[in-house]
PDB file of N, CA and C in Angstrom:
ATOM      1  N   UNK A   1     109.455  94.669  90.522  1.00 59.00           N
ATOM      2  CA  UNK A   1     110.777  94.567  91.081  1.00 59.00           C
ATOM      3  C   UNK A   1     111.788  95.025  90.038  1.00 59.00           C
ATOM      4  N   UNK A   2     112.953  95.656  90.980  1.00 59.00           N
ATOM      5  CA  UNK A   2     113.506  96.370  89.213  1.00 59.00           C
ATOM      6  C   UNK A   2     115.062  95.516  89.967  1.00 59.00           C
ATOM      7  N   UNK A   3     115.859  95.578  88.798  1.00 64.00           N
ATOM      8  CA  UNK A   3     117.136  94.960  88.680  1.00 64.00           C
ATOM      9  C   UNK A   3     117.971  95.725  89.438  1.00 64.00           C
ATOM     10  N   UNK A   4     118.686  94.997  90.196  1.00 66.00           N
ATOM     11  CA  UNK A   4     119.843  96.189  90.848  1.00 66.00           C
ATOM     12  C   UNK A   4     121.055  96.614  90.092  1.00 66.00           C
ATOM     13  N   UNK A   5     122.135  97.657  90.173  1.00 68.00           N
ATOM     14  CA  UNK A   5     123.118  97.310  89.547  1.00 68.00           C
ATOM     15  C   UNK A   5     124.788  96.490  90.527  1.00 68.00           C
ATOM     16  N   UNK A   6     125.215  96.028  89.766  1.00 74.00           N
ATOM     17  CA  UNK A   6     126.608  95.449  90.458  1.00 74.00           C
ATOM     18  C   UNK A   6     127.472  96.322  91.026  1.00 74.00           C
ATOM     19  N   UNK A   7     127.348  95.941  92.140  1.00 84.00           N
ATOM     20  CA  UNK A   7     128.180  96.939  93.849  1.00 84.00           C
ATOM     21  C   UNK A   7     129.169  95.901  94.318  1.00 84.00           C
ATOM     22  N   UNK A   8     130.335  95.953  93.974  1.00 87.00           N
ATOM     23  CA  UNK A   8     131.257  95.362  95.195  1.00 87.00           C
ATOM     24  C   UNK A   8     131.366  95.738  96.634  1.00 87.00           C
ATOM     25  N   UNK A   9     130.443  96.979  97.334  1.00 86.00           N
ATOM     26  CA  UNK A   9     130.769  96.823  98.247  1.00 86.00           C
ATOM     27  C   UNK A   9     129.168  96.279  98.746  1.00 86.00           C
ATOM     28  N   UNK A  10     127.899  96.932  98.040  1.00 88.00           N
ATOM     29  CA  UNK A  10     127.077  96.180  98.360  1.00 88.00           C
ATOM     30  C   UNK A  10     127.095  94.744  98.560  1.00 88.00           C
ATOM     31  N   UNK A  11     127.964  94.285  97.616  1.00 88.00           N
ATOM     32  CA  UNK A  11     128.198  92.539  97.453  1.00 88.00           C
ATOM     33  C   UNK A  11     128.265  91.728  98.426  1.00 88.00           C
ATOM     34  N   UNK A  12     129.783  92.572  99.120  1.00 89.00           N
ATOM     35  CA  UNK A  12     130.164  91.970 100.689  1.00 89.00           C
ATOM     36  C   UNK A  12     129.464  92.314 101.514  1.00 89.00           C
ATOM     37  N   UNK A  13     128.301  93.350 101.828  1.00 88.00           N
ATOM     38  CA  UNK A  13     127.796  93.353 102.623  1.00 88.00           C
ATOM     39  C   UNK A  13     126.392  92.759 103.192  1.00 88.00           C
ATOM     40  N   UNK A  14     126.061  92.116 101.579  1.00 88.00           N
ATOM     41  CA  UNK A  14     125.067  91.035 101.500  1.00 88.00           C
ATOM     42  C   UNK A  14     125.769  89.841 101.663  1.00 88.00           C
ATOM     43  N   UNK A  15     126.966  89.571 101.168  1.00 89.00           N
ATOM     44  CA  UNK A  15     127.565  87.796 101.802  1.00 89.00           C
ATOM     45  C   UNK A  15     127.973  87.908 103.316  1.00 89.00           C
ATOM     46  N   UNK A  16     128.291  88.998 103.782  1.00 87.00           N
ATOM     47  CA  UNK A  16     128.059  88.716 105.076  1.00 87.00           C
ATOM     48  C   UNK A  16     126.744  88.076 105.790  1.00 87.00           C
ATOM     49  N   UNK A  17     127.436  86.831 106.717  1.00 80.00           N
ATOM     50  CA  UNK A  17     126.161  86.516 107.443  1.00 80.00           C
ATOM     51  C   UNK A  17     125.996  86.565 108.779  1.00 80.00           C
ATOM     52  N   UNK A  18     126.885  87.764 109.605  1.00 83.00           N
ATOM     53  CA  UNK A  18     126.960  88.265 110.851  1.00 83.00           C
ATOM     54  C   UNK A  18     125.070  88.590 111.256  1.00 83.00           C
ATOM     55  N   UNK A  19     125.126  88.226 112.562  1.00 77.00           N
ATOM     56  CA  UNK A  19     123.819  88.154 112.945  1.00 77.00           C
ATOM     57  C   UNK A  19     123.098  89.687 112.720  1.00 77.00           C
ATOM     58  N   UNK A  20     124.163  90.786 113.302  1.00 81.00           N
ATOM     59  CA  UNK A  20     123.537  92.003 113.538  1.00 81.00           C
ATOM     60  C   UNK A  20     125.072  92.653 112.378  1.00 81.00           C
ATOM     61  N   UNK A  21     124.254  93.758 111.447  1.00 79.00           N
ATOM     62  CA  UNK A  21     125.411  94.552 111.011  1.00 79.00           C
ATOM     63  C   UNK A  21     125.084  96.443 110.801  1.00 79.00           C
ATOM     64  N   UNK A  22     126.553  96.752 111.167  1.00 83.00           N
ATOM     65  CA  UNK A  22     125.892  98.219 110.928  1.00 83.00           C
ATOM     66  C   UNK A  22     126.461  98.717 109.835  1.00 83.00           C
ATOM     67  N   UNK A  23     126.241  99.419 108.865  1.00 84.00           N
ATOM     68  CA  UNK A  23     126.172  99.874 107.890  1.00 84.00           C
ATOM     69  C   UNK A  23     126.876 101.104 107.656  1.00 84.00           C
ATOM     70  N   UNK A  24     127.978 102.125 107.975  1.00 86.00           N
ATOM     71  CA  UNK A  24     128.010 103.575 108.088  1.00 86.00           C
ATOM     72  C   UNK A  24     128.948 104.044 106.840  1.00 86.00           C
ATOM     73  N   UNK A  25     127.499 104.605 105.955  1.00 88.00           N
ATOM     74  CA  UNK A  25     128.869 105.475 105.126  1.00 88.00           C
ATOM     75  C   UNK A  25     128.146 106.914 104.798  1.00 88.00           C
ATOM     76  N   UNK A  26     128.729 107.809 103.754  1.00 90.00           N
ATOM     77  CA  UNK A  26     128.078 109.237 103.331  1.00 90.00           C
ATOM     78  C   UNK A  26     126.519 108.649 102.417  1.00 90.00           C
ATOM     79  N   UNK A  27     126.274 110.088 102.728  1.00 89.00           N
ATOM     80  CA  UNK A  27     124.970 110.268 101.798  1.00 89.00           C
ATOM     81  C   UNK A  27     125.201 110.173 100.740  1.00 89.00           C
ATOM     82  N   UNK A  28     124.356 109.483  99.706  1.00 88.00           N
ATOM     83  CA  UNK A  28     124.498 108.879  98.528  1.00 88.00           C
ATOM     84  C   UNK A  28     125.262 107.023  97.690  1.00 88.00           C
ATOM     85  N   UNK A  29     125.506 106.844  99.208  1.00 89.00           N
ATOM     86  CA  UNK A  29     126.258 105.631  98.605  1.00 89.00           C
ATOM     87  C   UNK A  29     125.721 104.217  98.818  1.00 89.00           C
ATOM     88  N   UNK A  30     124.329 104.193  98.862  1.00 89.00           N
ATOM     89  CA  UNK A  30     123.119 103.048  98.679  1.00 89.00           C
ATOM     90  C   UNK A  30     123.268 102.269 100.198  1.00 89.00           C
ATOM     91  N   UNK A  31     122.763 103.005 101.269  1.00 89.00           N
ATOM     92  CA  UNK A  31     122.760 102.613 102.642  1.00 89.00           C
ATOM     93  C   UNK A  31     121.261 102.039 102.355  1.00 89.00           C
ATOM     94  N   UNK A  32     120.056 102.893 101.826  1.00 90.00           N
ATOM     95  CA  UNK A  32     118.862 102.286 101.887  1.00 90.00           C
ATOM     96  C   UNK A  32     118.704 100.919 100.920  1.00 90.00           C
ATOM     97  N   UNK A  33     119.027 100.923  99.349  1.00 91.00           N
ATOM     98  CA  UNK A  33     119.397 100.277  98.623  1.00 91.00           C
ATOM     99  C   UNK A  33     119.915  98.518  98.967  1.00 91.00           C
ATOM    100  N   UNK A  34     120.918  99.115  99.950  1.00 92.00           N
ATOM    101  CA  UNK A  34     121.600  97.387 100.069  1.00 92.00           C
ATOM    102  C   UNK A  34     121.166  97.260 101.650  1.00 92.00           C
ATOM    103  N   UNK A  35     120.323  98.058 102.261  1.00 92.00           N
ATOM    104  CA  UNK A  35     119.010  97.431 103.378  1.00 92.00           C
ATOM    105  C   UNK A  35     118.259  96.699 103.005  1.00 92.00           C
ATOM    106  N   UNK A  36     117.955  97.301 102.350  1.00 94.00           N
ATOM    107  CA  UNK A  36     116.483  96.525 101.094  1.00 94.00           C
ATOM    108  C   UNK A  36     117.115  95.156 100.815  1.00 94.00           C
ATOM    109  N   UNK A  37     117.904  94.922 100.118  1.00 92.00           N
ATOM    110  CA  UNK A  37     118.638  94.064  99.364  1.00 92.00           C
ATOM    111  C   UNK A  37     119.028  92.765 100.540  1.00 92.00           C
ATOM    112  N   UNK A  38     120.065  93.513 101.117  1.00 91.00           N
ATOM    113  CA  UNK A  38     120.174  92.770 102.657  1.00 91.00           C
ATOM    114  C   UNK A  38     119.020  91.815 103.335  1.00 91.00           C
ATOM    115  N   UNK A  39     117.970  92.440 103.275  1.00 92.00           N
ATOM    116  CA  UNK A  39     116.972  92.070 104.152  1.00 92.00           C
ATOM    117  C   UNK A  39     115.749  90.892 102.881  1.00 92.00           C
ATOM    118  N   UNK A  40     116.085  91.007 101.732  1.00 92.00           N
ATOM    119  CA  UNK A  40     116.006  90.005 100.468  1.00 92.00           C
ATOM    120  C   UNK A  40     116.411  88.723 101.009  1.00 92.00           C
ATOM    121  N   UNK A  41     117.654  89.162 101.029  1.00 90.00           N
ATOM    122  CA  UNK A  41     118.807  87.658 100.907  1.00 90.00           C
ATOM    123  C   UNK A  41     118.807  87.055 101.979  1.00 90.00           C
ATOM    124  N   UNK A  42     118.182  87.822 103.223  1.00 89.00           N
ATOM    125  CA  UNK A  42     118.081  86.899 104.611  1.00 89.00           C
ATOM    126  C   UNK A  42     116.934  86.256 104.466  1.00 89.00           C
ATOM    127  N   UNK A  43     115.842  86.399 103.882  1.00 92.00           N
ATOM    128  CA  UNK A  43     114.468  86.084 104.402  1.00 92.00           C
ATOM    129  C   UNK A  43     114.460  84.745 104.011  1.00 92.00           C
ATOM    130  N   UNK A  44     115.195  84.244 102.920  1.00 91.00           N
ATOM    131  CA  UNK A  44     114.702  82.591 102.667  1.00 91.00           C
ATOM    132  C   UNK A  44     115.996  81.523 103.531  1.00 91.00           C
ATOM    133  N   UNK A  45     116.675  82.160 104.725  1.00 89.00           N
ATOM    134  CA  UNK A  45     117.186  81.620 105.079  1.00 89.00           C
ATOM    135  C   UNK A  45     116.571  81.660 106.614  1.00 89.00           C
ATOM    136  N   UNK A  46     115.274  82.594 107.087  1.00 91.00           N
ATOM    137  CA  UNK A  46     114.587  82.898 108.091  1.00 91.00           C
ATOM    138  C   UNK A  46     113.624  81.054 108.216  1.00 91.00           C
ATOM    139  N   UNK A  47     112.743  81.220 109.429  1.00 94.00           N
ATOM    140  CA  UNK A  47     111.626  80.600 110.134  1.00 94.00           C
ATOM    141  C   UNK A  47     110.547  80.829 109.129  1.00 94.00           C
ATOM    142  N   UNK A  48     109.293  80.406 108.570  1.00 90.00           N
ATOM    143  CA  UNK A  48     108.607  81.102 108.051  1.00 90.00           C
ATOM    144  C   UNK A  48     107.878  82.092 108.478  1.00 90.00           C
ATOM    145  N   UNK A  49     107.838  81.985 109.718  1.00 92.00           N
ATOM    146  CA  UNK A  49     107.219  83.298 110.946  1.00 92.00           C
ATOM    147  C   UNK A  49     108.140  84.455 111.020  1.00 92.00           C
ATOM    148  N   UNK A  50     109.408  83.870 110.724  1.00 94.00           N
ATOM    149  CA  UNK A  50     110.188  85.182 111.229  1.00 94.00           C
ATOM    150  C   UNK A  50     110.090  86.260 110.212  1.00 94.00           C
ATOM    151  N   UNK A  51     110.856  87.730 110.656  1.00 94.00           N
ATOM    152  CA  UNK A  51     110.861  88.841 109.869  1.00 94.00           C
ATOM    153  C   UNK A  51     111.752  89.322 110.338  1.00 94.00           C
ATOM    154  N   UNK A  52     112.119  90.524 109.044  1.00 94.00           N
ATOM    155  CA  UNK A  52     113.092  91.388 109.349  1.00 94.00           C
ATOM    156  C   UNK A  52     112.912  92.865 109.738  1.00 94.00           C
ATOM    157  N   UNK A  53     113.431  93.109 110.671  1.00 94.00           N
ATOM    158  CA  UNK A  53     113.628  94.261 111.359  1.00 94.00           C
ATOM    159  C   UNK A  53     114.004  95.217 110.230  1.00 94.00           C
ATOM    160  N   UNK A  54     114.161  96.520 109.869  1.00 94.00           N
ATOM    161  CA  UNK A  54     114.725  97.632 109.072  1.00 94.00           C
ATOM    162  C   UNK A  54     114.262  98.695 109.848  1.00 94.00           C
ATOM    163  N   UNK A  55     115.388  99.524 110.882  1.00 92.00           N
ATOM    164  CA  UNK A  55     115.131 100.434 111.505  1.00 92.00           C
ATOM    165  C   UNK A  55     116.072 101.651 111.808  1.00 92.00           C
ATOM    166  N   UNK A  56     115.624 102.799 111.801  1.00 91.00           N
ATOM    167  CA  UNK A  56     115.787 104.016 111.114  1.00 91.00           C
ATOM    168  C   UNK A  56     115.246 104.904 111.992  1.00 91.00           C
ATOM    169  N   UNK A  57     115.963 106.294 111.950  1.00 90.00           N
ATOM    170  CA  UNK A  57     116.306 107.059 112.690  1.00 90.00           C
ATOM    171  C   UNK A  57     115.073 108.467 112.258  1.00 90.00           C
ATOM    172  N   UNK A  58     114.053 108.273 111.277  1.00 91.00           N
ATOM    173  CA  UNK A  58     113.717 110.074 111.108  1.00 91.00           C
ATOM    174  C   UNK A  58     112.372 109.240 110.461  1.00 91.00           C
ATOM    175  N   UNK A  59     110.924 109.755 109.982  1.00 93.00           N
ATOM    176  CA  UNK A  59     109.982 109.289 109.390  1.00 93.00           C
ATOM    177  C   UNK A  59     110.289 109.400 107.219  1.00 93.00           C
ATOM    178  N   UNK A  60     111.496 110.827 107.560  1.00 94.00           N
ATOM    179  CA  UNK A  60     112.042 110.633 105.897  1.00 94.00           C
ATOM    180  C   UNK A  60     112.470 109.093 105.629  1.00 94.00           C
ATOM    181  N   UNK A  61     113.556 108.860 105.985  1.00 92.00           N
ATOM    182  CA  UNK A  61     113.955 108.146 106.163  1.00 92.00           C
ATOM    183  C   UNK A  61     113.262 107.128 106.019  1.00 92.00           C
ATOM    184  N   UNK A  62     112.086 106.362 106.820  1.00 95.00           N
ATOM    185  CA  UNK A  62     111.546 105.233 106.409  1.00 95.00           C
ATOM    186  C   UNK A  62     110.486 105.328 105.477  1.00 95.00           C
ATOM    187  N   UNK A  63     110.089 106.574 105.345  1.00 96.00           N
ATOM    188  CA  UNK A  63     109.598 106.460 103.353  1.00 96.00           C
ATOM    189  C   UNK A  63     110.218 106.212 102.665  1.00 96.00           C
ATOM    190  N   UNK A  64     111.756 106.888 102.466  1.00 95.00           N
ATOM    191  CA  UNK A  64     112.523 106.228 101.725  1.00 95.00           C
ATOM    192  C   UNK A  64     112.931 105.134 101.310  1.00 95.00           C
ATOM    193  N   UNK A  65     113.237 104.218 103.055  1.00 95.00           N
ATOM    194  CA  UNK A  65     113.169 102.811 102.930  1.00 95.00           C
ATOM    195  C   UNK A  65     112.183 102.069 102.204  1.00 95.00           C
ATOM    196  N   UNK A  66     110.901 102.696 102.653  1.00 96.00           N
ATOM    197  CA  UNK A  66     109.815 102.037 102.286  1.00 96.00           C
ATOM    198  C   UNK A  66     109.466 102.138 100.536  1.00 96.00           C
ATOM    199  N   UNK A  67     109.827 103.195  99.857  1.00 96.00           N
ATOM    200  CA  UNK A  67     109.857 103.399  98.483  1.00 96.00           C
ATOM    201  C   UNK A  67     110.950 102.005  97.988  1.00 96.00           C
ATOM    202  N   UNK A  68     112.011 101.907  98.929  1.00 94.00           N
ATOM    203  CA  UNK A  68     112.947 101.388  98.118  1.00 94.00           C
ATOM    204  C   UNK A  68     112.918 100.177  97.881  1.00 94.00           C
ATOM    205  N   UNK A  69     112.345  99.300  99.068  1.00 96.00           N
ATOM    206  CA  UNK A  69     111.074  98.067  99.603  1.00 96.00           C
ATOM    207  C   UNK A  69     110.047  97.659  98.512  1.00 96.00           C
ATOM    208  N   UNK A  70     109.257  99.018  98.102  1.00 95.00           N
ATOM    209  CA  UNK A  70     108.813  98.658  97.142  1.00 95.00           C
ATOM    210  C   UNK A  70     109.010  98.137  95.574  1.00 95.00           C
ATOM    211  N   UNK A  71     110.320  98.957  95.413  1.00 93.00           N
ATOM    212  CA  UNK A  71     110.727  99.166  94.029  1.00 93.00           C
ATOM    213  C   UNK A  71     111.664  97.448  94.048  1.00 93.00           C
ATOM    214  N   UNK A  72     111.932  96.727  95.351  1.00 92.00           N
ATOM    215  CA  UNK A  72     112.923  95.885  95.142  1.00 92.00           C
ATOM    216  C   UNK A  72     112.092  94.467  95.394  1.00 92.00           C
ATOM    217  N   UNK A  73     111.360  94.745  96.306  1.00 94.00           N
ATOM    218  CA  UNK A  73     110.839  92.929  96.718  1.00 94.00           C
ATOM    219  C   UNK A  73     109.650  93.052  96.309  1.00 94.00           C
ATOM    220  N   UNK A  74     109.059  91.563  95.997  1.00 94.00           N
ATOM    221  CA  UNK A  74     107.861  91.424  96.079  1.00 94.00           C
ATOM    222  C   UNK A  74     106.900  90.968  96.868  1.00 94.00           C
ATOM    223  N   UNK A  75     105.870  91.310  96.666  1.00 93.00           N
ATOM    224  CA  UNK A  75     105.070  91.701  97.690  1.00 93.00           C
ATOM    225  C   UNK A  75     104.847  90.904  98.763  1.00 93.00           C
ATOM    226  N   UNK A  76     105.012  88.994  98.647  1.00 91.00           N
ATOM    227  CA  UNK A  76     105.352  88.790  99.918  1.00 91.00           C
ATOM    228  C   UNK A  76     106.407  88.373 100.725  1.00 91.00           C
ATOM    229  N   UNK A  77     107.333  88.918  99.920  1.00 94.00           N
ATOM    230  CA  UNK A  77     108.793  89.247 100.937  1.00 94.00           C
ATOM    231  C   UNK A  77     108.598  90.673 101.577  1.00 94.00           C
ATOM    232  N   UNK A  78     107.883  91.810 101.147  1.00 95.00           N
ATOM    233  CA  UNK A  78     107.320  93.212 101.733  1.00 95.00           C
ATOM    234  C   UNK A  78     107.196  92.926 103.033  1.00 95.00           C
ATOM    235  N   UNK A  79     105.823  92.083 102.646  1.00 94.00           N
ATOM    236  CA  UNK A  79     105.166  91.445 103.954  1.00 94.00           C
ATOM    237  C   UNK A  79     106.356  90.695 105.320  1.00 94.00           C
ATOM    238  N   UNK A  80     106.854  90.331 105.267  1.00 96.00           N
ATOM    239  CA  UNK A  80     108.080  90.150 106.200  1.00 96.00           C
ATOM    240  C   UNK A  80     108.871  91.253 106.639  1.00 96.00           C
ATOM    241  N   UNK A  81     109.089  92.327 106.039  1.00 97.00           N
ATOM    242  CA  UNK A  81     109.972  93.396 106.505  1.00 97.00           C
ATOM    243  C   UNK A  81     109.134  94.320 106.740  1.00 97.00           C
ATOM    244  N   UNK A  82     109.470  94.472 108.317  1.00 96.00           N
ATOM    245  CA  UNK A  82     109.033  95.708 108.798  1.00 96.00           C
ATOM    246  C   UNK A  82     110.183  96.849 109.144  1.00 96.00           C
ATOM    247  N   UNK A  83     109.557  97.779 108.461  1.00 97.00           N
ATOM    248  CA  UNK A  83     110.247  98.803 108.061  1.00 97.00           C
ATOM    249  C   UNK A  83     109.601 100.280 109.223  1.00 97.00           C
ATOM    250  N   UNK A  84     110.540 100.522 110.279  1.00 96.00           N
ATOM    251  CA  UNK A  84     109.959 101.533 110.917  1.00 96.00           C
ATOM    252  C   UNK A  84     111.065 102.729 111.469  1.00 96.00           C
ATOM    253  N   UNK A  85     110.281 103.372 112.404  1.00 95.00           N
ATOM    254  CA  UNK A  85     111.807 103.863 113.073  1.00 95.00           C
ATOM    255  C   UNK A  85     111.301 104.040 114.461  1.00 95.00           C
ATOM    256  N   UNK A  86     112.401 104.431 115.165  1.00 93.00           N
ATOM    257  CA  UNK A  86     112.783 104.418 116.740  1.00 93.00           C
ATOM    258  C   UNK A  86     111.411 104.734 117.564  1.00 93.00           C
ATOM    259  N   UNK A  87     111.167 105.959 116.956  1.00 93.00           N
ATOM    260  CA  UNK A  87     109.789 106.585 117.962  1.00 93.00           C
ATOM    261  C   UNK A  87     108.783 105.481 117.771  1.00 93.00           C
ATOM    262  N   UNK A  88     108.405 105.383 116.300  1.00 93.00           N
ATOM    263  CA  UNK A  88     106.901 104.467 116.765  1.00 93.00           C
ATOM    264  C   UNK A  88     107.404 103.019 116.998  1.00 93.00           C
ATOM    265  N   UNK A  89     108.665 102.576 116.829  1.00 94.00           N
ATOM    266  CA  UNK A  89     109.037 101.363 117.528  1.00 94.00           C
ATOM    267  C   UNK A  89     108.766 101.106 118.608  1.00 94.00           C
ATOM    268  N   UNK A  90     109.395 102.301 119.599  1.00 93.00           N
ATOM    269  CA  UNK A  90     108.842 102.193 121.145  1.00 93.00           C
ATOM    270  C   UNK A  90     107.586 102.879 121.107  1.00 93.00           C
ATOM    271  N   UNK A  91     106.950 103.240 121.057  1.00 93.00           N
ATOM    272  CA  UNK A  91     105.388 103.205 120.571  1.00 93.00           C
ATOM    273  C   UNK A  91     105.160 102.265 120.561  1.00 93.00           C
ATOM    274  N   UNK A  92     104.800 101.383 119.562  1.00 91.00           N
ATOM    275  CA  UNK A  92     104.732 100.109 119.512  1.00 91.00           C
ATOM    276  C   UNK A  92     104.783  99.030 120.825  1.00 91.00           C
ATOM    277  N   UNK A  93     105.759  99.214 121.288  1.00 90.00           N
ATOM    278  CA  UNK A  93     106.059  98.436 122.707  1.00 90.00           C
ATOM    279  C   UNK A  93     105.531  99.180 123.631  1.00 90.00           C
ATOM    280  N   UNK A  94     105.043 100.328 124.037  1.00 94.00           N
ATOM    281  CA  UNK A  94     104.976 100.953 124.951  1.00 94.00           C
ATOM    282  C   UNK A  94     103.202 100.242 125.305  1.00 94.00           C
ATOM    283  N   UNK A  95     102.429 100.545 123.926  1.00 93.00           N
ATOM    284  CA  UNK A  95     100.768 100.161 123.865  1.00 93.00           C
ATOM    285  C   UNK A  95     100.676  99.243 123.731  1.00 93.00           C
ATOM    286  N   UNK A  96     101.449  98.154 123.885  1.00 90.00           N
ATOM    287  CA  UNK A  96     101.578  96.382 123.835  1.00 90.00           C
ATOM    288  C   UNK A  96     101.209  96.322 125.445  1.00 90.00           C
ATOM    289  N   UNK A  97     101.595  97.487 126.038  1.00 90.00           N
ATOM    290  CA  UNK A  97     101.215  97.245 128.129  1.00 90.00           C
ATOM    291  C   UNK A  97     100.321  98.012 128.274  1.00 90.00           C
TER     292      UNK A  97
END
């Protein structure tokens, strides 16, 4: 797990504790980063069953997530976040019937 650095805007967007939040800014300004992070700071306030959703729009994209997943939590906070995107999401639901 590596150290993050200090983000004021990451900050507020981890003390937020709105149920659902969306995130929108340019490329480069730690959208995957404070997902990762985000999805940290919820889990010890979760069910022990529950998990977090992290979902994403392209298969780049959730390697990325998934690199960033790695580099930030350990391994069984990993295990709680599922990290996917849209297509094999509904995939997912589609072969559940």
């Amino acid at each position: 797990m590596t150290a993050l650095r200090p983000d004021p805007d990451h900050d507020a967007v981890c003390a937020s504790r709105v149920r659902h939040q969306l995130v929108v800014a340019p490329p480069g300004t730690g959208k995957t980063t404070v997902s990762v992070r985000l999805a940290a700071e919820l889990l010890p306030d979760l069910d022990a069953h529950a998990r977090v959703l992290l979902l994403t729009f392209s298969n780049q994209a959730r390697t990325q997530i998934e690199r960033e997943a790695a580099r930030q939590l350990p391994p069984t906070m990993r295990g709680r976040v599922e990290i996917t995107n849209y297509h094999r999401f509904l995939l997912q639901g589609v072969a559940a019937y």
